[in-house]
CSV table of C-alpha atoms in Angstrom, one decimal:
chain,number,residue,atom,x,y,z
A,1,MET,CA,0.0,0.0,0.0
A,2,PRO,CA,2.5,2.7,-1.1
A,3,LYS,CA,-0.1,5.5,-0.9
A,4,ILE,CA,-0.3,5.0,2.9
A,5,VAL,CA,3.4,5.0,3.3
A,6,ASP,CA,3.7,8.3,1.3
A,7,HIS,CA,1.0,9.8,3.4
A,8,GLU,CA,2.9,9.0,6.6
A,9,ALA,CA,6.1,10.3,5.0
A,10,ARG,CA,4.5,13.5,4.0
A,11,ARG,CA,3.1,14.0,7.5
A,12,ASN,CA,6.5,13.5,8.9
A,13,GLU,CA,8.0,16.0,6.5
A,14,ILE,CA,5.4,18.6,7.6
A,15,VAL,CA,6.1,18.0,11.3
A,16,GLU,CA,9.9,18.3,10.7
A,17,ALA,CA,9.3,21.5,8.8
A,18,PHE,CA,7.2,22.9,11.7
A,19,LEU,CA,10.0,22.0,14.1
A,20,ALA,CA,12.7,23.4,11.8
A,21,VAL,CA,10.8,26.8,11.9
A,22,VAL,CA,10.6,26.6,15.7
A,23,THR,CA,14.3,25.9,16.0
A,24,ARG,CA,15.2,28.7,13.6
A,25,ALA,CA,12.7,31.4,14.4
A,26,GLY,CA,10.9,30.3,17.6
A,27,MET,CA,7.5,28.9,18.3
A,28,PRO,CA,5.5,32.2,17.7
A,29,ALA,CA,6.9,32.2,14.1
A,30,ALA,CA,5.9,28.6,13.4
A,31,THR,CA,2.5,29.2,11.8
A,32,SER,CA,0.8,27.0,9.3
A,33,ARG,CA,1.9,29.5,6.6
A,34,ALA,CA,5.6,29.4,7.7
A,35,THR,CA,5.5,25.6,7.9
A,36,ALA,CA,4.1,25.3,4.4
A,37,ALA,CA,6.7,27.9,3.1
A,38,GLU,CA,9.5,25.8,4.7
A,39,LEU,CA,8.4,23.0,2.4
A,40,GLY,CA,7.8,25.2,-0.6
A,41,VAL,CA,4.1,24.5,-0.8
A,42,GLY,CA,1.0,26.5,-0.3
A,43,THR,CA,-0.7,26.4,3.2
A,44,GLY,CA,-3.7,24.5,1.7
A,45,ALA,CA,-1.4,21.6,0.9
A,46,LEU,CA,-1.0,20.9,4.6
A,47,TRP,CA,-4.7,20.1,5.0
A,48,HIS,CA,-4.5,17.0,2.8
A,49,TYR,CA,-2.4,15.6,5.7
A,50,PHE,CA,-3.7,17.2,8.8
A,51,ASP,CA,-7.1,18.2,10.2
A,52,GLY,CA,-6.0,21.7,11.1
A,53,PHE,CA,-3.1,23.2,13.0
A,54,ASP,CA,-4.1,21.5,16.3
A,55,ASP,CA,-3.4,18.2,14.6
A,56,VAL,CA,0.1,19.5,13.5
A,57,ALA,CA,0.8,20.6,17.0
A,58,ALA,CA,-0.3,17.2,18.4
A,59,ALA,CA,2.0,15.4,15.9
A,60,ALA,CA,4.9,17.7,16.8
A,61,TYR,CA,4.3,17.0,20.5
A,62,GLN,CA,4.4,13.2,19.6
A,63,ARG,CA,7.6,13.7,17.6
A,64,ILE,CA,9.3,15.6,20.4
A,65,SER,CA,8.3,12.8,22.8
A,66,GLU,CA,10.0,10.3,20.4
A,67,ARG,CA,13.1,12.4,20.1
A,68,THR,CA,13.3,12.8,23.9
A,69,ASN,CA,12.9,9.0,24.3
A,70,ALA,CA,15.8,8.4,21.9
A,71,ARG,CA,17.9,11.0,23.7
A,72,LEU,CA,17.0,9.4,27.1
A,73,ALA,CA,18.1,6.0,25.8
A,74,ALA,CA,21.3,7.3,24.5
A,75,SER,CA,22.2,9.4,27.5
A,76,THR,CA,21.5,6.7,30.1
A,77,ALA,CA,23.2,3.9,28.1
A,78,GLY,CA,25.8,2.4,30.5
A,79,ARG,CA,24.7,4.6,33.4
A,80,ARG,CA,22.7,3.7,36.5
A,81,GLY,CA,21.5,5.1,39.7
A,82,LEU,CA,21.6,8.9,40.3
A,83,ASP,CA,24.1,9.3,37.4
A,84,ALA,CA,21.3,8.0,35.1
A,85,VAL,CA,18.6,10.1,36.9
A,86,HIS,CA,20.6,13.3,36.3
A,87,ALA,CA,21.3,12.3,32.7
A,88,MET,CA,17.5,11.8,32.1
A,89,LEU,CA,16.4,15.0,33.8
A,90,ARG,CA,19.0,17.0,31.7
A,91,GLU,CA,17.2,15.8,28.6
A,92,ILE,CA,13.7,16.8,29.9
A,93,TYR,CA,14.1,19.9,32.0
A,94,PRO,CA,14.4,23.1,29.9
A,95,LEU,CA,18.1,23.7,30.8
A,96,GLU,CA,19.5,24.3,27.3
A,97,LYS,CA,18.5,25.9,24.0
A,98,GLU,CA,17.1,22.6,22.5
A,99,THR,CA,15.0,21.7,25.6
A,100,VAL,CA,13.8,25.2,26.0
A,101,GLU,CA,12.6,25.2,22.3
A,102,GLU,CA,10.9,21.9,23.0
A,103,ALA,CA,9.2,23.4,26.1
A,104,TYR,CA,7.6,26.0,23.9
A,105,VAL,CA,6.2,23.3,21.6
A,106,VAL,CA,5.1,21.1,24.5
A,107,VAL,CA,3.4,24.0,26.4
A,108,GLY,CA,1.9,25.2,23.2
A,109,PHE,CA,0.4,21.7,22.8
A,110,TRP,CA,-0.9,21.7,26.3
A,111,GLY,CA,-2.6,25.0,25.6
A,112,ARG,CA,-4.3,23.5,22.5
A,113,LEU,CA,-5.2,20.4,24.6
A,114,ALA,CA,-6.9,22.7,27.1
A,115,ALA,CA,-8.8,24.6,24.5
A,116,ASN,CA,-9.8,21.8,22.2
A,117,GLU,CA,-11.4,18.6,23.4
A,118,ARG,CA,-11.0,16.9,20.1
A,119,ILE,CA,-7.3,16.5,20.6
A,120,GLY,CA,-6.4,13.3,22.3
A,121,ALA,CA,-3.9,13.7,25.1
A,122,GLY,CA,-2.0,10.8,23.6
A,123,LYS,CA,0.0,8.2,25.5
A,124,ASP,CA,0.8,9.0,29.1
A,125,VAL,CA,4.4,10.1,28.3
A,126,ALA,CA,4.8,11.7,31.7
A,127,GLY,CA,3.8,8.5,33.4
A,128,HIS,CA,6.2,6.5,31.2
A,129,TRP,CA,9.2,8.8,32.0
A,130,SER,CA,8.3,8.9,35.7
A,131,VAL,CA,8.6,5.1,35.7
A,132,LEU,CA,12.0,5.2,34.0
A,133,VAL,CA,13.2,7.7,36.6
A,134,ARG,CA,11.9,5.5,39.4
A,135,ASP,CA,13.8,2.5,38.0
A,136,HIS,CA,17.0,4.4,38.2
A,137,LEU,CA,16.1,5.6,41.8
A,138,VAL,CA,15.7,1.9,42.7
A,139,GLU,CA,19.2,1.3,41.4
A,140,ALA,CA,20.5,4.2,43.5
A,141,VAL,CA,19.0,2.5,46.5
A,142,GLN,CA,20.5,-0.8,45.5
A,143,ASP,CA,23.9,0.9,45.1
A,144,GLY,CA,23.7,2.6,48.4
A,145,GLU,CA,23.6,6.2,47.0
A,146,LEU,CA,20.1,6.6,48.5
A,147,VAL,CA,18.9,5.3,51.8
A,148,PRO,CA,16.7,2.1,51.8
A,149,GLU,CA,13.6,4.0,53.0
A,150,THR,CA,13.7,6.3,50.0
A,151,PRO,CA,10.1,6.7,48.7
A,152,VAL,CA,11.1,6.2,45.1
A,153,ASP,CA,7.6,6.6,43.6
A,154,ASP,CA,7.1,10.0,45.2
A,155,VAL,CA,10.6,11.2,44.5
A,156,SER,CA,10.1,10.2,40.8
A,157,ASP,CA,6.6,11.9,40.6
A,158,VAL,CA,7.9,15.1,42.2
A,159,LEU,CA,11.0,15.3,39.9
A,160,PHE,CA,8.6,14.8,37.0
A,161,ALA,CA,6.0,17.3,38.1
A,162,VAL,CA,8.8,19.9,38.8
A,163,GLY,CA,10.1,19.3,35.2
A,164,MET,CA,6.6,20.0,33.8
A,165,GLY,CA,6.4,23.1,36.0
A,166,GLN,CA,9.8,24.2,34.7
A,167,GLN,CA,8.6,23.9,31.1
A,168,ALA,CA,5.7,26.3,32.0
A,169,PHE,CA,8.1,28.6,33.9
A,170,ALA,CA,10.4,28.7,30.8
A,171,VAL,CA,7.6,29.8,28.6
A,172,MET,CA,6.6,32.4,31.3
A,173,ARG,CA,10.3,33.5,31.4
A,174,SER,CA,10.0,33.2,35.2
A,175,PRO,CA,13.2,33.7,37.2
A,176,LEU,CA,12.3,30.2,38.6
A,177,SER,CA,13.4,28.7,35.3
A,178,ALA,CA,17.1,29.9,35.6
A,179,PRO,CA,19.2,26.7,34.9
A,180,ALA,CA,21.1,26.9,38.2
A,181,ARG,CA,17.8,27.2,40.0
A,182,GLN,CA,16.4,24.2,38.2
A,183,LEU,CA,19.4,22.1,39.0
A,184,SER,CA,19.3,23.2,42.6
A,185,LEU,CA,15.6,22.0,42.8
A,186,ILE,CA,16.6,18.6,41.5
A,187,GLU,CA,19.3,18.4,44.2
A,188,HIS,CA,16.8,19.6,46.8
A,189,CYS,CA,14.4,16.7,45.9
A,190,LEU,CA,17.2,14.1,46.3
A,191,ILE,CA,19.1,15.5,49.3
A,192,PRO,CA,16.8,14.1,52.0
A,193,TRP,CA,17.3,10.6,50.7
A,194,ARG,CA,21.0,10.6,50.0
A,195,THR,CA,23.1,8.2,52.1
A,196,PRO,CA,25.1,10.3,54.5
A,197,GLY,CA,28.8,10.2,53.6
A,198,PHE,CA,28.3,8.4,50.3
A,199,ALA,CA,30.9,9.7,47.8
A,200,ARG,CA,29.4,11.4,44.9
A,201,SER,CA,31.5,10.3,42.0
A,202,HIS,CA,29.0,9.9,39.2
A,203,ASP,CA,26.1,12.2,39.5
A,204,GLY,CA,27.7,15.6,39.1
B,1,MET,CA,-13.4,60.4,32.4
B,2,PRO,CA,-16.5,58.2,32.3
B,3,LYS,CA,-15.6,56.8,28.9
B,4,ILE,CA,-12.4,55.1,30.2
B,5,VAL,CA,-14.4,53.7,33.2
B,6,ASP,CA,-17.0,52.3,30.8
B,7,HIS,CA,-14.2,50.7,28.7
B,8,GLU,CA,-12.7,49.0,31.7
B,9,ALA,CA,-16.1,47.9,32.9
B,10,ARG,CA,-16.9,46.4,29.5
B,11,ARG,CA,-13.6,44.6,29.3
B,12,ASN,CA,-14.4,43.1,32.7
B,13,GLU,CA,-17.8,42.0,31.6
B,14,ILE,CA,-16.3,40.3,28.6
B,15,VAL,CA,-13.8,38.4,30.7
B,16,GLU,CA,-16.5,37.4,33.2
B,17,ALA,CA,-18.6,36.2,30.3
B,18,PHE,CA,-15.6,34.1,29.0
B,19,LEU,CA,-15.1,32.6,32.5
B,20,ALA,CA,-18.8,31.9,32.8
B,21,VAL,CA,-18.8,29.9,29.6
B,22,VAL,CA,-15.7,28.0,30.9
B,23,THR,CA,-17.5,27.2,34.1
B,24,ARG,CA,-20.7,26.1,32.4
B,25,ALA,CA,-19.4,24.3,29.3
B,26,GLY,CA,-15.6,23.9,29.7
B,27,MET,CA,-12.6,25.7,28.1
B,28,PRO,CA,-13.0,24.2,24.6
B,29,ALA,CA,-16.5,25.7,24.4
B,30,ALA,CA,-15.3,29.2,25.4
B,31,THR,CA,-14.7,30.6,21.9
B,32,SER,CA,-15.0,34.3,21.0
B,33,ARG,CA,-18.4,33.5,19.5
B,34,ALA,CA,-19.7,31.8,22.7
B,35,THR,CA,-18.3,34.6,24.8
B,36,ALA,CA,-20.1,37.2,22.7
B,37,ALA,CA,-23.3,35.2,22.8
B,38,GLU,CA,-23.1,35.1,26.6
B,39,LEU,CA,-23.3,38.9,26.6
B,40,GLY,CA,-26.0,39.0,23.8
B,41,VAL,CA,-23.7,40.8,21.4
B,42,GLY,CA,-22.1,40.0,18.1
B,43,THR,CA,-18.5,38.7,18.0
B,44,GLY,CA,-17.3,41.8,16.3
B,45,ALA,CA,-18.3,43.8,19.4
B,46,LEU,CA,-15.5,42.1,21.4
B,47,TRP,CA,-12.8,43.6,19.2
B,48,HIS,CA,-13.6,47.2,20.3
B,49,TYR,CA,-12.3,46.1,23.7
B,50,PHE,CA,-9.7,43.4,22.9
B,51,ASP,CA,-7.0,43.0,20.3
B,52,GLY,CA,-8.0,39.5,19.5
B,53,PHE,CA,-8.7,36.4,21.5
B,54,ASP,CA,-5.1,36.1,22.9
B,55,ASP,CA,-5.8,39.4,24.6
B,56,VAL,CA,-9.1,38.0,26.1
B,57,ALA,CA,-7.1,34.9,27.3
B,58,ALA,CA,-4.4,37.1,28.9
B,59,ALA,CA,-7.1,39.2,30.7
B,60,ALA,CA,-8.8,36.0,31.9
B,61,TYR,CA,-5.5,34.7,33.2
B,62,GLN,CA,-5.0,38.0,35.0
B,63,ARG,CA,-8.6,37.8,36.4
B,64,ILE,CA,-8.0,34.3,37.7
B,65,SER,CA,-4.7,35.4,39.4
B,66,GLU,CA,-6.7,38.1,41.2
B,67,ARG,CA,-9.5,35.7,42.2
B,68,THR,CA,-6.9,33.3,43.5
B,69,ASN,CA,-5.1,36.1,45.4
B,70,ALA,CA,-8.4,36.9,47.0
B,71,ARG,CA,-9.1,33.3,47.9
B,72,LEU,CA,-5.5,32.9,49.3
B,73,ALA,CA,-6.1,36.0,51.5
B,74,ALA,CA,-9.4,34.6,52.8
B,75,SER,CA,-8.3,31.0,53.3
B,76,THR,CA,-5.1,31.9,55.2
B,77,ALA,CA,-6.7,34.6,57.4
B,78,GLY,CA,-6.0,33.7,61.0
B,79,ARG,CA,-3.8,30.7,60.0
B,80,ARG,CA,-0.1,30.3,60.1
B,81,GLY,CA,2.7,27.8,59.5
B,82,LEU,CA,1.8,24.5,57.7
B,83,ASP,CA,-1.9,25.1,58.3
B,84,ALA,CA,-1.6,28.2,56.1
B,85,VAL,CA,0.7,26.4,53.6
B,86,HIS,CA,-1.9,23.7,53.1
B,87,ALA,CA,-4.7,26.2,52.9
B,88,MET,CA,-2.8,28.1,50.2
B,89,LEU,CA,-1.9,25.1,48.1
B,90,ARG,CA,-5.5,23.9,48.2
B,91,GLU,CA,-6.5,27.1,46.4
B,92,ILE,CA,-3.8,26.7,43.7
B,93,TYR,CA,-3.4,23.0,43.0
B,94,PRO,CA,-6.2,21.6,40.7
B,95,LEU,CA,-7.8,19.5,43.4
B,96,GLU,CA,-11.5,20.5,42.9
B,97,LYS,CA,-13.9,21.5,40.1
B,98,GLU,CA,-13.1,25.2,40.4
B,99,THR,CA,-9.3,24.9,40.4
B,100,VAL,CA,-9.4,22.3,37.6
B,101,GLU,CA,-11.4,24.8,35.5
B,102,GLU,CA,-8.9,27.4,36.3
B,103,ALA,CA,-6.1,25.1,35.3
B,104,TYR,CA,-7.6,24.8,31.8
B,105,VAL,CA,-7.7,28.6,31.5
B,106,VAL,CA,-4.2,29.0,32.9
B,107,VAL,CA,-2.7,26.2,30.7
B,108,GLY,CA,-4.5,27.6,27.7
B,109,PHE,CA,-2.9,31.0,28.4
B,110,TRP,CA,0.5,29.4,28.7
B,111,GLY,CA,0.0,27.8,25.3
B,112,ARG,CA,-0.9,31.2,23.8
B,113,LEU,CA,2.1,32.7,25.5
B,114,ALA,CA,4.3,30.0,23.9
B,115,ALA,CA,2.8,30.6,20.5
B,116,ASN,CA,2.5,34.4,20.5
B,117,GLU,CA,5.4,36.7,21.6
B,118,ARG,CA,3.2,39.7,21.6
B,119,ILE,CA,1.5,38.5,24.8
B,120,GLY,CA,3.2,39.8,27.9
B,121,ALA,CA,3.8,37.2,30.5
B,122,GLY,CA,2.4,39.7,33.0
B,123,LYS,CA,3.5,39.9,36.6
B,124,ASP,CA,5.5,37.1,38.1
B,125,VAL,CA,2.5,35.6,39.8
B,126,ALA,CA,4.3,32.3,40.5
B,127,GLY,CA,7.2,34.1,42.1
B,128,HIS,CA,4.8,36.2,44.2
B,129,TRP,CA,2.9,33.1,45.5
B,130,SER,CA,6.1,31.2,46.1
B,131,VAL,CA,7.2,34.0,48.4
B,132,LEU,CA,3.8,33.8,50.3
B,133,VAL,CA,4.3,30.1,50.8
B,134,ARG,CA,7.8,30.6,52.0
B,135,ASP,CA,6.7,33.1,54.6
B,136,HIS,CA,4.4,30.5,56.1
B,137,LEU,CA,7.1,27.9,56.0
B,138,VAL,CA,9.3,30.4,58.0
B,139,GLU,CA,6.4,30.5,60.5
B,140,ALA,CA,6.3,26.7,60.6
B,141,VAL,CA,10.0,26.7,61.5
B,142,GLN,CA,9.4,29.4,64.2
B,143,ASP,CA,6.6,27.3,65.6
B,144,GLY,CA,8.6,24.1,65.6
B,145,GLU,CA,6.6,22.3,63.0
B,146,LEU,CA,9.6,22.1,60.7
B,147,VAL,CA,13.2,21.7,61.7
B,148,PRO,CA,15.4,24.8,61.9
B,149,GLU,CA,17.5,23.7,58.9
B,150,THR,CA,14.5,23.5,56.6
B,151,PRO,CA,15.6,25.1,53.2
B,152,VAL,CA,12.4,27.2,53.0
B,153,ASP,CA,13.2,28.8,49.6
B,154,ASP,CA,13.7,25.4,47.9
B,155,VAL,CA,10.7,23.8,49.6
B,156,SER,CA,8.5,26.7,48.5
B,157,ASP,CA,9.9,26.7,44.9
B,158,VAL,CA,9.3,22.9,44.7
B,159,LEU,CA,5.8,23.1,46.0
B,160,PHE,CA,5.1,25.8,43.5
B,161,ALA,CA,6.7,24.1,40.5
B,162,VAL,CA,4.8,20.9,41.4
B,163,GLY,CA,1.6,22.9,41.5
B,164,MET,CA,2.3,24.2,37.9
B,165,GLY,CA,3.1,20.7,36.8
B,166,GLN,CA,-0.1,19.5,38.3
B,167,GLN,CA,-2.1,22.1,36.3
B,168,ALA,CA,-0.5,20.6,33.2
B,169,PHE,CA,-1.2,17.0,34.3
B,170,ALA,CA,-4.9,18.0,34.9
B,171,VAL,CA,-5.2,19.2,31.4
B,172,MET,CA,-3.5,16.1,30.1
B,173,ARG,CA,-5.8,14.0,32.3
B,174,SER,CA,-2.8,12.2,33.6
B,175,PRO,CA,-3.2,9.7,36.5
B,176,LEU,CA,-0.6,11.9,38.2
B,177,SER,CA,-3.3,14.6,38.8
B,178,ALA,CA,-5.6,12.4,40.9
B,179,PRO,CA,-6.3,14.6,44.0
B,180,ALA,CA,-5.1,12.0,46.5
B,181,ARG,CA,-1.8,11.7,44.6
B,182,GLN,CA,-1.4,15.5,44.5
B,183,LEU,CA,-1.9,15.7,48.3
B,184,SER,CA,0.5,12.9,48.8
B,185,LEU,CA,3.1,14.8,46.8
B,186,ILE,CA,2.7,17.9,48.9
B,187,GLU,CA,3.2,15.8,52.0
B,188,HIS,CA,6.2,14.1,50.4
B,189,CYS,CA,7.8,17.6,49.9
B,190,LEU,CA,7.3,18.5,53.6
B,191,ILE,CA,8.0,15.2,55.3
B,192,PRO,CA,11.9,15.4,55.3
B,193,TRP,CA,11.7,18.7,57.2
B,194,ARG,CA,9.0,17.9,59.7
B,195,THR,CA,10.1,18.0,63.4
B,196,PRO,CA,10.0,14.4,64.6
B,197,GLY,CA,7.2,13.8,67.0
B,198,PHE,CA,5.6,17.2,66.5
B,199,ALA,CA,1.8,16.8,66.9
B,200,ARG,CA,0.0,17.6,63.7
B,201,SER,CA,-3.1,19.5,64.9
B,202,HIS,CA,-3.6,22.1,62.3
B,203,ASP,CA,-2.4,21.1,58.9
B,204,GLY,CA,-4.6,18.1,58.1
């Protein structure tokens, strides 16, 4: 069924064009017109592949989730415990240019989700990542980095909720989203559960 | 200058009409058309008072901030320490119908903020509330509810960032936003700093 394959490929090209405009010019510039221009087509051509711009935004959100999943796999390969937790959170929290740009797309999608009930929220990405963080917290307990009584589910949920909050703060340009402050909040969430005197060699 | 007063009054009426539609029918239903219909005017009449729907959304966000400020003042009157902290967070976290509706408006506004650089982020409401929470945490230390070494700035920032994350989770309909889970995260953030054996009479 080559037609279906082409349709998917074209959808992907449109989403990549949207994200290219975001990267180059910022989320406010990434309109349907600019996305179509990036591909050298008229705006109307987009609507053979998407049911409106909410649908493009949902696909871009999905694409960013996949990109982040790939980065998480790469950055945690060969790492465990708190070292892996920090590597993961650095890919999710809006600490650098790439993740700040992603925050704009993600928060923009949340806004569309809030305003349009026809958009499906999609898979529970947050829940999925929270579980990945928790697994590395369990390793940190096994390795003695964290105390045995560490409430790993709660620590993971809080680190995750803070990361979502930071994406909102980044878009609000709140002083709360300064990178040093974000990193200090991660440390704050971990410090009560660190094993006293355990040498920190890997999680810096 | 009665004309200016009328202009402000009319803007307020439009914002209240927008929020009335949100309350009755949900954020997705609160279009410019529905907002105008609520007032019994044509949609075009809105644009004498607002520069487009982003401007209505920004004013609604501002109105919700003011409403929340008023609720915070009322709910913390005569309270201090952790009792006041819990009272505050219950007005901000999306735990009940009213605050969940507000989360939709707030997250919808963040989305517009992400997509439109002409919208001003407005006052740093989050920073302001974080300071209020911190002041009550200081009282909790003074009253012996929390240990003297409690890092009140970080606790307050984390409670706040989690609250913003919870607003996003509410819109995503994530299992993370179940009220019991939200309350348990608040407790999780406080528990490392609670004075052992201190009787919890006020903060339930």
